[in-house]
GROMACS .gro file of C-alpha atoms in nm:
model
  448
    1MET     CA    1  -1.461  -7.144   4.533
    2LYS     CA    2  -1.386  -7.115   4.904
    3LYS     CA    3  -1.663  -6.958   5.109
    4THR     CA    4  -1.627  -6.793   5.448
    5PHE     CA    5  -1.881  -6.864   5.720
    6LEU     CA    6  -2.029  -6.543   5.854
    7ALA     CA    7  -2.060  -6.620   6.225
    8PHE     CA    8  -2.218  -6.312   6.380
    9ALA     CA    9  -2.498  -6.250   6.627
   10ILE     CA   10  -2.867  -6.277   6.541
   11LEU     CA   11  -3.084  -5.968   6.575
   12PRO     CA   12  -3.460  -5.914   6.552
   13LEU     CA   13  -3.610  -5.937   6.203
   14PHE     CA   14  -3.702  -5.612   6.033
   15PHE     CA   15  -3.754  -5.703   5.669
   16GLY     CA   16  -4.128  -5.736   5.719
   17GLY     CA   17  -4.150  -5.363   5.797
   18CYS     CA   18  -4.143  -5.234   5.440
   19MET     CA   19  -4.305  -4.918   5.318
   20LYS     CA   20  -4.527  -4.802   5.036
   21LEU     CA   21  -4.432  -4.466   4.890
   22PHE     CA   22  -4.590  -4.172   4.725
   23ASP     CA   23  -4.813  -4.117   4.427
   24SER     CA   24  -4.652  -4.092   4.084
   25ASP     CA   25  -4.522  -3.758   3.964
   26GLN     CA   26  -4.290  -3.667   3.684
   27THR     CA   27  -3.921  -3.622   3.747
   28ALA     CA   28  -3.828  -3.333   3.530
   29ALA     CA   29  -3.520  -3.159   3.414
   30ALA     CA   30  -3.455  -2.787   3.412
   31THR     CA   31  -3.452  -2.482   3.195
   32ILE     CA   32  -3.108  -2.331   3.239
   33GLN     CA   33  -3.024  -1.975   3.159
   34ASN     CA   34  -2.686  -1.816   3.092
   35VAL     CA   35  -2.683  -1.478   3.264
   36ASN     CA   36  -2.405  -1.223   3.230
   37PRO     CA   37  -2.521  -0.864   3.261
   38THR     CA   38  -2.190  -0.722   3.139
   39GLN     CA   39  -2.165  -0.926   2.818
   40PRO     CA   40  -2.398  -1.010   2.530
   41SER     CA   41  -2.560  -1.356   2.546
   42ASN     CA   42  -2.338  -1.475   2.261
   43PRO     CA   43  -2.007  -1.290   2.310
   44ASN     CA   44  -1.704  -1.293   2.081
   45PRO     CA   45  -1.718  -1.646   1.929
   46SER     CA   46  -1.343  -1.651   1.877
   47GLY     CA   47  -1.294  -1.727   2.247
   48VAL     CA   48  -1.099  -1.402   2.300
   49GLY     CA   49  -1.231  -1.179   2.579
   50SER     CA   50  -1.342  -0.832   2.486
   51GLY     CA   51  -1.179  -0.699   2.799
   52GLY     CA   52  -1.262  -0.558   3.136
   53GLY     CA   53  -1.585  -0.747   3.206
   54THR     CA   54  -1.685  -0.921   3.530
   55ASN     CA   55  -1.810  -1.280   3.516
   56ASN     CA   56  -2.148  -1.298   3.685
   57GLY     CA   57  -2.075  -1.657   3.786
   58GLY     CA   58  -1.755  -1.565   3.968
   59GLY     CA   59  -1.403  -1.478   3.861
   60THR     CA   60  -1.289  -1.175   3.665
   61GLY     CA   61  -1.305  -1.130   3.293
   62GLY     CA   62  -0.975  -1.124   3.108
   63SER     CA   63  -0.797  -0.831   2.954
   64GLY     CA   64  -0.840  -0.750   2.586
   65ASP     CA   65  -0.642  -1.051   2.464
   66ALA     CA   66  -0.719  -1.301   2.744
   67ALA     CA   67  -0.873  -1.625   2.616
   68THR     CA   68  -1.212  -1.720   2.751
   69TYR     CA   69  -1.410  -2.041   2.711
   70THR     CA   70  -1.781  -2.108   2.672
   71ILE     CA   71  -2.013  -2.241   2.939
   72THR     CA   72  -2.296  -2.418   2.757
   73VAL     CA   73  -2.606  -2.552   2.923
   74GLN     CA   74  -2.823  -2.832   2.793
   75ASP     CA   75  -3.150  -2.764   2.614
   76GLY     CA   76  -3.501  -2.899   2.640
   77ILE     CA   77  -3.539  -2.924   3.017
   78ALA     CA   78  -3.789  -2.766   3.257
   79HIS     CA   79  -3.903  -2.702   3.616
   80GLY     CA   80  -3.620  -2.477   3.719
   81THR     CA   81  -3.346  -2.240   3.612
   82VAL     CA   82  -2.971  -2.214   3.666
   83THR     CA   83  -2.783  -1.888   3.633
   84CYS     CA   84  -2.415  -1.872   3.541
   85SER     CA   85  -2.166  -1.687   3.324
   86ALA     CA   86  -2.173  -1.748   2.951
   87ARG     CA   87  -1.792  -1.744   2.933
   88ALA     CA   88  -1.498  -1.751   3.171
   89ALA     CA   89  -1.119  -1.754   3.158
   90GLU     CA   90  -0.902  -2.042   3.278
   91GLY     CA   91  -0.882  -2.045   3.657
   92ASP     CA   92  -1.190  -1.828   3.710
   93THR     CA   93  -1.432  -1.945   3.979
   94VAL     CA   94  -1.771  -1.993   3.816
   95THR     CA   95  -2.083  -1.997   4.032
   96LEU     CA   96  -2.390  -2.194   3.933
   97THR     CA   97  -2.712  -2.094   4.110
   98ALA     CA   98  -3.004  -2.337   4.081
   99ILE     CA   99  -3.357  -2.201   4.121
  100PRO     CA  100  -3.607  -2.490   4.128
  101GLU     CA  101  -3.978  -2.437   4.080
  102SER     CA  102  -4.215  -2.496   4.370
  103ASP     CA  103  -4.220  -2.863   4.477
  104TYR     CA  104  -3.894  -2.935   4.292
  105LYS     CA  105  -3.532  -2.957   4.403
  106LEU     CA  106  -3.189  -2.988   4.243
  107GLY     CA  107  -3.144  -3.357   4.174
  108ALA     CA  108  -2.809  -3.374   3.992
  109LEU     CA  109  -2.556  -3.129   3.851
  110THR     CA  110  -2.239  -3.206   3.655
  111VAL     CA  111  -1.991  -3.000   3.456
  112THR     CA  112  -1.813  -3.178   3.170
  113ALA     CA  113  -1.528  -3.041   2.957
  114GLU     CA  114  -1.530  -3.079   2.580
  115ASP     CA  115  -1.285  -3.372   2.606
  116ASN     CA  116  -1.546  -3.553   2.824
  117THR     CA  117  -1.349  -3.510   3.148
  118VAL     CA  118  -1.563  -3.427   3.451
  119VAL     CA  119  -1.489  -3.092   3.614
  120ALA     CA  120  -1.503  -3.104   3.994
  121THR     CA  121  -1.773  -2.893   4.158
  122SER     CA  122  -1.813  -2.786   4.518
  123GLY     CA  123  -2.092  -2.643   4.726
  124THR     CA  124  -2.424  -2.771   4.855
  125GLU     CA  125  -2.795  -2.725   4.799
  126ASN     CA  126  -2.861  -2.481   4.513
  127ALA     CA  127  -2.520  -2.307   4.492
  128ARG     CA  128  -2.224  -2.482   4.326
  129THR     CA  129  -1.887  -2.355   4.202
  130PHE     CA  130  -1.611  -2.485   3.979
  131LEU     CA  131  -1.275  -2.366   3.847
  132MET     CA  132  -1.290  -2.297   3.475
  133PRO     CA  133  -1.052  -2.520   3.277
  134ALA     CA  134  -0.881  -2.415   2.955
  135LYS     CA  135  -1.166  -2.584   2.765
  136ASN     CA  136  -1.528  -2.521   2.681
  137VAL     CA  137  -1.766  -2.690   2.927
  138VAL     CA  138  -2.124  -2.819   2.935
  139VAL     CA  139  -2.346  -2.795   3.244
  140ARG     CA  140  -2.603  -3.072   3.289
  141VAL     CA  141  -2.875  -3.045   3.551
  142VAL     CA  142  -3.178  -3.247   3.660
  143PHE     CA  143  -3.449  -3.102   3.881
  144ARG     CA  144  -3.651  -3.361   4.069
  145THR     CA  145  -3.985  -3.348   4.244
  146ILE     CA  146  -3.949  -3.337   4.622
  147CYS     CA  147  -3.992  -3.703   4.705
  148GLU     CA  148  -4.317  -3.750   4.519
  149SER     CA  149  -4.189  -3.999   4.263
  150GLY     CA  150  -3.903  -4.240   4.209
  151VAL     CA  151  -3.929  -4.220   3.830
  152TYR     CA  152  -3.641  -4.386   3.639
  153THR     CA  153  -3.369  -4.123   3.588
  154GLU     CA  154  -3.027  -4.179   3.433
  155LEU     CA  155  -2.766  -3.980   3.623
  156PRO     CA  156  -2.520  -3.759   3.432
  157ALA     CA  157  -2.200  -3.903   3.286
  158GLY     CA  158  -1.917  -3.897   3.538
  159THR     CA  159  -2.139  -3.976   3.837
  160ASN     CA  160  -1.935  -4.170   4.091
  161GLY     CA  161  -2.039  -4.501   4.246
  162THR     CA  162  -1.926  -4.846   4.352
  163ALA     CA  163  -1.747  -4.908   4.020
  164GLY     CA  164  -1.608  -4.557   3.973
  165LYS     CA  165  -1.709  -4.286   3.727
  166ASN     CA  166  -1.706  -4.486   3.405
  167TRP     CA  167  -2.029  -4.678   3.471
  168THR     CA  168  -2.390  -4.579   3.424
  169TYR     CA  169  -2.591  -4.503   3.738
  170VAL     CA  170  -2.962  -4.434   3.767
  171THR     CA  171  -3.217  -4.355   4.033
  172PHE     CA  172  -3.542  -4.548   4.042
  173GLY     CA  173  -3.795  -4.592   4.322
  174LEU     CA  174  -3.795  -4.442   4.672
  175TRP     CA  175  -3.687  -4.562   5.016
  176PRO     CA  176  -3.599  -4.402   5.353
  177GLN     CA  177  -3.222  -4.360   5.366
  178THR     CA  178  -3.048  -4.060   5.528
  179ILE     CA  179  -3.095  -3.954   5.890
  180LYS     CA  180  -3.261  -3.617   5.936
  181ALA     CA  181  -3.028  -3.317   5.950
  182LYS     CA  182  -3.026  -3.134   6.283
  183GLU     CA  183  -3.156  -2.811   6.132
  184VAL     CA  184  -3.465  -2.983   5.988
  185ASN     CA  185  -3.776  -2.981   6.204
  186VAL     CA  186  -4.027  -3.263   6.178
  187ASP     CA  187  -4.266  -3.423   6.422
  188LYS     CA  188  -4.600  -3.596   6.419
  189SER     CA  189  -4.788  -3.266   6.418
  190CYS     CA  190  -4.659  -3.198   6.063
  191GLU     CA  191  -4.845  -3.271   5.741
  192SER     CA  192  -4.857  -3.649   5.697
  193LYS     CA  193  -4.911  -3.917   5.434
  194VAL     CA  194  -4.990  -4.285   5.477
  195ILE     CA  195  -4.702  -4.468   5.311
  196GLY     CA  196  -4.760  -4.839   5.339
  197ALA     CA  197  -4.652  -4.976   5.676
  198PHE     CA  198  -4.549  -4.629   5.795
  199THR     CA  199  -4.675  -4.275   5.807
  200GLY     CA  200  -4.454  -4.012   5.647
  201TYR     CA  201  -4.432  -3.655   5.777
  202LYS     CA  202  -4.322  -3.346   5.586
  203GLY     CA  203  -4.017  -3.176   5.732
  204SER     CA  204  -3.938  -2.805   5.738
  205ASP     CA  205  -3.722  -2.859   5.426
  206GLY     CA  206  -4.021  -2.989   5.228
  207GLU     CA  207  -3.890  -3.347   5.226
  208TRP     CA  208  -4.077  -3.650   5.361
  209TYR     CA  209  -3.952  -3.845   5.663
  210VAL     CA  210  -4.042  -4.167   5.839
  211SER     CA  211  -3.985  -4.243   6.205
  212VAL     CA  212  -3.805  -4.569   6.285
  213TRP     CA  213  -3.732  -4.742   6.615
  214GLU     CA  214  -3.354  -4.773   6.648
  215ARG     CA  215  -3.205  -5.120   6.695
  216ALA     CA  216  -2.841  -5.075   6.596
  217TYR     CA  217  -2.614  -5.380   6.573
  218HIS     CA  218  -2.394  -5.247   6.855
  219SER     CA  219  -2.317  -4.921   7.033
  220SER     CA  220  -2.024  -4.828   6.807
  221CYS     CA  221  -2.243  -4.786   6.498
  222LYS     CA  222  -2.254  -4.432   6.359
  223TYR     CA  223  -2.475  -4.255   6.109
  224SER     CA  224  -2.340  -4.051   5.819
  225ASN     CA  225  -2.362  -3.732   6.028
  226GLY     CA  226  -2.132  -3.877   6.295
  227GLU     CA  227  -2.402  -3.948   6.552
  228PHE     CA  228  -2.405  -4.281   6.731
  229ALA     CA  229  -2.698  -4.508   6.650
  230GLY     CA  230  -2.906  -4.627   6.943
  231LEU     CA  231  -2.954  -4.984   7.056
  232ASP     CA  232  -3.297  -5.142   7.087
  233SER     CA  233  -3.270  -5.093   7.464
  234TYR     CA  234  -3.248  -4.714   7.417
  235HIS     CA  235  -3.619  -4.705   7.328
  236ARG     CA  236  -3.567  -4.425   7.077
  237ASN     CA  237  -3.717  -4.333   6.741
  238ARG     CA  238  -3.522  -4.145   6.471
  239TRP     CA  239  -3.631  -3.973   6.149
  240PHE     CA  240  -3.505  -4.075   5.804
  241LYS     CA  241  -3.553  -3.894   5.473
  242VAL     CA  242  -3.729  -4.074   5.189
  243GLU     CA  243  -3.501  -4.053   4.884
  244PRO     CA  244  -3.458  -4.195   4.532
  245ILE     CA  245  -3.280  -4.532   4.525
  246LYS     CA  246  -2.948  -4.530   4.338
  247TRP     CA  247  -2.864  -4.827   4.113
  248ARG     CA  248  -2.570  -4.926   3.894
  249VAL     CA  249  -2.638  -5.062   3.545
  250LEU     CA  250  -2.433  -5.385   3.543
  251THR     CA  251  -2.506  -5.472   3.180
  252ASN     CA  252  -2.735  -5.369   2.896
  253ASN     CA  253  -2.791  -5.733   2.792
  254TYR     CA  254  -2.859  -5.953   3.093
  255ASN     CA  255  -2.824  -6.319   2.999
  256GLY     CA  256  -2.896  -6.241   2.635
  257THR     CA  257  -3.237  -6.087   2.708
  258GLY     CA  258  -3.146  -5.744   2.573
  259LYS     CA  259  -3.248  -5.589   2.906
  260LYS     CA  260  -3.059  -5.373   3.151
  261LEU     CA  261  -2.960  -5.534   3.482
  262LEU     CA  262  -2.965  -5.292   3.775
  263LEU     CA  263  -2.816  -5.355   4.121
  264ALA     CA  264  -2.875  -5.129   4.419
  265GLU     CA  265  -2.570  -4.928   4.519
  266ASP     CA  266  -2.626  -4.960   4.896
  267VAL     CA  267  -2.756  -5.193   5.161
  268PHE     CA  268  -3.081  -5.013   5.245
  269MET     CA  269  -3.274  -5.308   5.393
  270VAL     CA  270  -3.185  -5.588   5.634
  271GLY     CA  271  -3.361  -5.913   5.710
  272SER     CA  272  -3.338  -6.289   5.735
  273TYR     CA  273  -3.311  -6.522   5.436
  274TYR     CA  274  -3.551  -6.768   5.600
  275ASP     CA  275  -3.707  -6.793   5.945
  276CYS     CA  276  -3.566  -7.118   6.086
  277TYR     CA  277  -3.213  -7.251   6.133
  278ASP     CA  278  -3.145  -7.621   6.192
  279SER     CA  279  -2.843  -7.616   6.424
  280ASN     CA  280  -2.813  -7.996   6.434
  281TYR     CA  281  -2.830  -8.047   6.056
  282ASN     CA  282  -3.093  -8.316   6.116
  283GLY     CA  283  -3.352  -8.203   5.867
  284TYR     CA  284  -3.604  -8.077   6.120
  285THR     CA  285  -3.662  -7.761   5.920
  286THR     CA  286  -3.662  -7.929   5.577
  287ARG     CA  287  -3.999  -7.868   5.413
  288LYS     CA  288  -4.195  -8.088   5.177
  289ILE     CA  289  -4.327  -7.884   4.884
  290ASP     CA  290  -4.485  -8.049   4.582
  291GLY     CA  291  -4.345  -8.381   4.704
  292LYS     CA  292  -3.986  -8.255   4.716
  293SER     CA  293  -3.758  -8.183   5.010
  294VAL     CA  294  -3.677  -7.812   5.035
  295LEU     CA  295  -3.386  -7.693   5.248
  296PRO     CA  296  -3.395  -7.372   5.457
  297GLY     CA  297  -3.143  -7.203   5.224
  298ASN     CA  298  -3.353  -7.256   4.910
  299TYR     CA  299  -3.409  -6.917   4.746
  300GLU     CA  300  -3.730  -7.007   4.561
  301HIS     CA  301  -3.907  -7.077   4.890
  302SER     CA  302  -3.729  -6.818   5.105
  303ARG     CA  303  -3.857  -6.534   5.316
  304VAL     CA  304  -3.626  -6.289   5.142
  305ARG     CA  305  -3.773  -6.365   4.798
  306ALA     CA  306  -4.125  -6.335   4.941
  307GLY     CA  307  -4.035  -6.001   5.100
  308LEU     CA  308  -3.890  -5.861   4.779
  309ASN     CA  309  -4.191  -5.949   4.565
  310GLY     CA  310  -4.480  -5.964   4.813
  311LEU     CA  311  -4.535  -6.341   4.797
  312ALA     CA  312  -4.650  -6.619   5.027
  313TYR     CA  313  -4.407  -6.895   5.129
  314GLN     CA  314  -4.399  -7.219   5.327
  315ILE     CA  315  -4.236  -7.244   5.669
  316LYS     CA  316  -4.154  -7.541   5.893
  317GLU     CA  317  -4.028  -7.467   6.243
  318ASP     CA  318  -3.936  -7.814   6.373
  319TYR     CA  319  -3.978  -8.188   6.317
  320ARG     CA  320  -4.355  -8.189   6.358
  321ASP     CA  321  -4.521  -8.198   6.015
  322SER     CA  322  -4.817  -8.009   6.155
  323ILE     CA  323  -4.596  -7.704   6.203
  324GLN     CA  324  -4.540  -7.658   5.828
  325HIS     CA  325  -4.774  -7.387   5.708
  326GLU     CA  326  -4.806  -7.106   5.460
  327VAL     CA  327  -4.703  -6.753   5.560
  328THR     CA  328  -4.913  -6.488   5.387
  329GLY     CA  329  -4.820  -6.179   5.589
  330LEU     CA  330  -4.591  -6.041   5.316
  331VAL     CA  331  -4.843  -6.072   5.033
  332GLY     CA  332  -4.900  -5.727   4.887
  333LYS     CA  333  -4.642  -5.575   5.123
  334GLY     CA  334  -4.317  -5.651   4.944
  335PHE     CA  335  -4.039  -5.417   4.839
  336LEU     CA  336  -4.176  -5.414   4.483
  337LYS     CA  337  -4.504  -5.262   4.602
  338PHE     CA  338  -4.354  -5.028   4.861
  339ALA     CA  339  -4.066  -4.873   4.665
  340PHE     CA  340  -4.238  -4.825   4.327
  341THR     CA  341  -4.564  -4.676   4.207
  342ALA     CA  342  -4.790  -4.886   3.984
  343GLU     CA  343  -4.651  -4.706   3.679
  344GLU     CA  344  -4.293  -4.772   3.788
  345GLN     CA  345  -4.367  -5.139   3.861
  346ALA     CA  346  -4.486  -5.171   3.502
  347GLN     CA  347  -4.141  -5.063   3.382
  348ILE     CA  348  -3.973  -5.353   3.564
  349SER     CA  349  -3.938  -5.672   3.358
  350VAL     CA  350  -4.015  -6.021   3.484
  351THR     CA  351  -3.682  -6.204   3.489
  352ASN     CA  352  -3.651  -6.580   3.451
  353LEU     CA  353  -3.414  -6.703   3.723
  354ASP     CA  354  -3.202  -7.017   3.723
  355ILE     CA  355  -3.344  -7.165   4.046
  356VAL     CA  356  -3.699  -7.030   4.044
  357SER     CA  357  -3.974  -7.221   3.867
  358GLY     CA  358  -4.243  -7.044   3.670
  359GLU     CA  359  -4.209  -6.718   3.483
  360GLY     CA  360  -3.966  -6.558   3.731
  361ASP     CA  361  -3.964  -6.243   3.944
  362LYS     CA  362  -3.943  -5.868   3.903
  363ILE     CA  363  -3.711  -5.821   4.203
  364PHE     CA  364  -3.436  -6.071   4.286
  365LEU     CA  365  -3.091  -6.126   4.435
  366LEU     CA  366  -2.773  -6.189   4.238
  367ASN     CA  367  -2.604  -6.530   4.261
  368SER     CA  368  -2.244  -6.619   4.347
  369GLN     CA  369  -2.136  -6.631   3.981
  370GLU     CA  370  -2.275  -6.287   3.902
  371VAL     CA  371  -2.100  -6.107   4.190
  372VAL     CA  372  -1.755  -6.209   4.059
  373ASN     CA  373  -1.826  -6.120   3.697
  374ALA     CA  374  -1.567  -5.862   3.591
  375ASP     CA  375  -1.791  -5.759   3.301
  376TYR     CA  376  -2.038  -5.641   3.565
  377GLY     CA  377  -1.771  -5.427   3.731
  378PHE     CA  378  -1.686  -5.667   4.013
  379ASN     CA  379  -1.309  -5.649   3.993
  380SER     CA  380  -1.222  -5.618   4.361
  381GLY     CA  381  -1.511  -5.762   4.558
  382ALA     CA  382  -1.877  -5.675   4.593
  383GLY     CA  383  -1.883  -5.488   4.923
  384ARG     CA  384  -2.176  -5.260   4.999
  385TYR     CA  385  -2.215  -4.998   5.272
  386PRO     CA  386  -2.540  -4.958   5.466
  387THR     CA  387  -2.756  -4.648   5.457
  388ASP     CA  388  -2.841  -4.470   5.782
  389TYR     CA  389  -3.184  -4.633   5.772
  390ALA     CA  390  -3.030  -4.981   5.743
  391ILE     CA  391  -2.800  -4.904   6.037
  392ALA     CA  392  -3.100  -4.807   6.247
  393CYS     CA  393  -3.264  -5.137   6.150
  394GLY     CA  394  -2.969  -5.345   6.276
  395ALA     CA  395  -2.736  -5.382   5.977
  396TYR     CA  396  -2.414  -5.560   6.070
  397ARG     CA  397  -2.112  -5.336   6.135
  398ASN     CA  398  -1.771  -5.446   6.258
  399SER     CA  399  -1.654  -5.382   6.616
  400TYR     CA  400  -1.544  -5.030   6.521
  401GLY     CA  401  -1.885  -4.944   6.379
  402TYR     CA  402  -1.793  -4.913   6.012
  403GLY     CA  403  -1.706  -5.119   5.702
  404PHE     CA  404  -1.916  -5.324   5.464
  405THR     CA  405  -2.240  -5.493   5.565
  406PRO     CA  406  -2.275  -5.858   5.453
  407TRP     CA  407  -2.561  -5.919   5.210
  408TRP     CA  408  -2.751  -6.222   5.085
  409LEU     CA  409  -2.719  -6.398   4.747
  410ARG     CA  410  -2.967  -6.631   4.583
  411CYS     CA  411  -2.874  -6.998   4.600
  412VAL     CA  412  -3.018  -7.351   4.605
  413GLY     CA  413  -2.932  -7.388   4.975
  414THR     CA  414  -2.702  -7.608   5.182
  415ASN     CA  415  -2.767  -7.870   5.448
  416GLY     CA  416  -2.865  -7.746   5.790
  417GLY     CA  417  -2.956  -7.391   5.719
  418SER     CA  418  -2.706  -7.167   5.546
  419ALA     CA  419  -2.721  -6.950   5.235
  420ASP     CA  420  -2.463  -6.777   5.020
  421ALA     CA  421  -2.377  -6.418   5.109
  422ILE     CA  422  -2.120  -6.147   5.048
  423GLY     CA  423  -1.916  -6.104   5.366
  424ASN     CA  424  -1.803  -5.785   5.534
  425ASP     CA  425  -1.477  -5.819   5.335
  426GLY     CA  426  -1.668  -5.797   5.006
  427LYS     CA  427  -1.601  -6.164   4.921
  428ILE     CA  428  -1.835  -6.463   4.886
  429GLY     CA  429  -1.917  -6.648   5.205
  430TYR     CA  430  -2.227  -6.792   5.368
  431GLY     CA  431  -2.436  -6.736   5.679
  432ARG     CA  432  -2.717  -6.887   5.884
  433VAL     CA  433  -3.047  -6.827   5.714
  434ASN     CA  434  -3.217  -6.676   6.021
  435ARG     CA  435  -2.964  -6.396   6.066
  436SER     CA  436  -3.153  -6.069   6.045
  437ASP     CA  437  -2.850  -5.839   6.048
  438LEU     CA  438  -2.750  -5.923   5.690
  439GLY     CA  439  -2.830  -5.678   5.414
  440ILE     CA  440  -3.065  -5.712   5.120
  441VAL     CA  441  -2.935  -5.565   4.793
  442PRO     CA  442  -3.208  -5.603   4.528
  443ALA     CA  443  -3.156  -5.637   4.155
  444LEU     CA  444  -3.404  -5.586   3.870
  445CYS     CA  445  -3.424  -5.561   3.493
  446VAL     CA  446  -3.571  -5.290   3.270
  447GLU     CA  447  -3.599  -5.254   2.894
  448ASN     CA  448  -3.326  -5.063   2.711
   0.00000   0.00000   0.00000
């Protein structure tokens, strides 16, 4: 398979600056109520309107013989309510009003017709609307704690993502992602929490934010709100909201283990694969570990693996043997510890990997065979976009400030100092191991 060399500039390393997040809390669903003051709670079951009524959720009730359709809400959920009409006619605008309990927010809302097609909704925050189809519909809602837990939550059927709406997506763990909205007020006088390497501050919207020094890849980079990201030379901090991490379930039986394989939907971290690059291919940075020569691109002994799992690793900076030493600065500070509570870490399985000795890891990178597996949903490349937080940390963007960000893959390593990666075209390539502008897209396994 032909690989493309990713020859871009090198930026300062950020992957060491991970964060530990909040104490465990329960993500909970909602109690949803059908409210229609002009109709009984269980109107004419024949689907024929009794005439003249007004739909509380929007739209106008039909005449005496106008057909109406049911709006059913799921049972057995708590920590909030949703009000809507119990029935509506085709073409009526139905309004759904979410009312979360204190310390909760609307996490997900979908409307599905009885033939399993997803009905488009519009609106933001706690008010959503949809046009009633000529079918009965079901409303599904999840209320989530306000950034207090990244508990594993399967998103409703029809959720969109990198492989379209026919795949399963979940949220699990927490990480800073979206830049603060202009109307939100937060500063260092607000209520704070120590969150690993950072301190989080509660914004006026009740969400938690972390402040990050901007070091954008170049001056054309933009955040999701259209603002330009600042260069390192701007000497500017920006605030980013801590949010649940979205994952796609690639398979329910990874390598015959009977476990689900999850891959992050976005590039939300950047960092180098390894610290040192041997530009002359003369072996100066080749390490000796357990009597064997280890190349800079070797995943088992890489900085990126250490950063994902909070491990120590060996580094050699040049030809002098005395320079080889163990790096312990990432021990106990890895992504595993910072993104997940102790209870959530216990849900993540240890996965035996093809090029890692021992029992394996909980967090890992995919390899070049896995990212072209059509059964995993990789039919047209494996491109990933960066989050606002990753852009602030120097994620690669093209000269126009948009497009995919390249991201690392696990590999044995090549001579000199390169490692496999997905390029900004979504295809397999490779890059110098000390490039810190490449993305990190973690994978993990959980029990079914």
